[in-house]
């Protein structure tokens, strides 16, 4: 047996071993990711019997035309865009400020980091219930504070103009930990010599933040913005617990619309079509967001 033949045999054995080790993960991804996705795509193109859940008739775009004509779907689509925009606008600056504070190891920064991570680890349902009590119109802590300051009380969860923002704030409170950790990892990769040189040149804190820290954090910013976009698009539990989609559908998003279509109205075809629209929206926003941030 020559040396070349021996190397070829070893490489084949390594390839077989690698394939066997990767097979469980590959099978899991196919079973739990791609097969459900293919089923949703197929369901979105067919009418489904609500009693037998069997497809009826051939493929068509009837479900898509039906949801596009539904004003509740259009409002859910608009609300989804608002949830994403508000989440990114709130979560990214707050996460960056928290990460800079924790990275400077000021007094209390450990307690701050623990509090943020605890909020992230807390049950979303429990968090929604706690915030519901805080928003409560008569005895909630927020309205009690406003009353103590002689300011008008606010119908946080019962107003069509405030409920969506109130839910987004709760979602940002719980989700800000992940982008903060992403920024914290990026900050710890920036050489301290850069800040020392800026200090010698007399660069102030604000210019240091805008001209040194933020540009060097661009890779972390791309990842954090992507995660915040997903967080804003996937809000469901706070909507279900705090407002049940109301008042008058002002807080329902595409996920909640799809859930209602499937489990309240047994309309599985429109529910699948709404889920596909949600998926396409995320793909378009992800590509656009990555191109914008990388081009700057």
mmCIF file of N, CA and C in Angstrom, residues 88-100 172 176 180 183:
data_model
loop_
_atom_site.group_PDB
_atom_site.id
_atom_site.type_symbol
_atom_site.label_atom_id
_atom_site.label_comp_id
_atom_site.label_asym_id
_atom_site.label_seq_id
_atom_site.Cartn_x
_atom_site.Cartn_y
_atom_site.Cartn_z
ATOM 1 N N UNK A 88 -36.296 48.697 17.220
ATOM 2 C CA UNK A 88 -34.918 49.021 16.829
ATOM 3 C C UNK A 88 -34.524 50.403 17.350
ATOM 4 N N UNK A 89 -35.421 51.390 17.212
ATOM 5 C CA UNK A 89 -35.105 52.758 17.633
ATOM 6 C C UNK A 89 -34.900 52.869 19.145
ATOM 7 N N UNK A 90 -35.583 52.040 19.920
ATOM 8 C CA UNK A 90 -35.426 52.078 21.378
ATOM 9 C C UNK A 90 -34.316 51.149 21.853
ATOM 10 N N UNK A 91 -34.304 49.943 21.319
ATOM 11 C CA UNK A 91 -33.441 48.909 21.883
ATOM 12 C C UNK A 91 -31.956 49.154 21.593
ATOM 13 N N UNK A 92 -31.633 49.589 20.376
ATOM 14 C CA UNK A 92 -30.223 49.753 20.020
ATOM 15 C C UNK A 92 -29.547 50.855 20.839
ATOM 16 N N UNK A 93 -30.109 52.084 20.921
ATOM 17 C CA UNK A 93 -29.443 53.105 21.752
ATOM 18 C C UNK A 93 -29.361 52.716 23.229
ATOM 19 N N UNK A 94 -30.457 52.163 23.769
ATOM 20 C CA UNK A 94 -30.435 51.774 25.187
ATOM 21 C C UNK A 94 -29.399 50.677 25.438
ATOM 22 N N UNK A 95 -29.343 49.695 24.534
ATOM 23 C CA UNK A 95 -28.367 48.606 24.698
ATOM 24 C C UNK A 95 -26.945 49.128 24.616
ATOM 25 N N UNK A 96 -26.700 50.090 23.716
ATOM 26 C CA UNK A 96 -25.349 50.649 23.583
ATOM 27 C C UNK A 96 -24.954 51.422 24.838
ATOM 28 N N UNK A 97 -25.881 52.221 25.370
ATOM 29 C CA UNK A 97 -25.582 52.981 26.597
ATOM 30 C C UNK A 97 -25.318 52.027 27.764
ATOM 31 N N UNK A 98 -26.133 50.987 27.880
ATOM 32 C CA UNK A 98 -25.930 50.016 28.961
ATOM 33 C C UNK A 98 -24.599 49.299 28.799
ATOM 34 N N UNK A 99 -24.249 48.927 27.571
ATOM 35 C CA UNK A 99 -22.989 48.211 27.343
ATOM 36 C C UNK A 99 -21.795 49.096 27.687
ATOM 37 N N UNK A 100 -21.852 50.375 27.291
ATOM 38 C CA UNK A 100 -20.738 51.293 27.617
ATOM 39 C C UNK A 100 -20.626 51.478 29.124
ATOM 40 N N UNK A 172 -39.020 45.745 24.832
ATOM 41 C CA UNK A 172 -37.636 46.252 24.848
ATOM 42 C C UNK A 172 -37.004 46.014 26.208
ATOM 43 N N UNK A 176 -33.603 43.853 25.777
ATOM 44 C CA UNK A 176 -32.424 44.694 25.596
ATOM 45 C C UNK A 176 -31.132 43.986 26.032
ATOM 46 N N UNK A 180 -27.253 44.228 24.302
ATOM 47 C CA UNK A 180 -26.256 44.770 25.218
ATOM 48 C C UNK A 180 -25.045 43.851 25.307
ATOM 49 N N UNK A 183 -23.002 44.222 22.108
ATOM 50 C CA UNK A 183 -22.189 45.442 22.142
ATOM 51 C C UNK A 183 -21.046 45.313 23.145
#
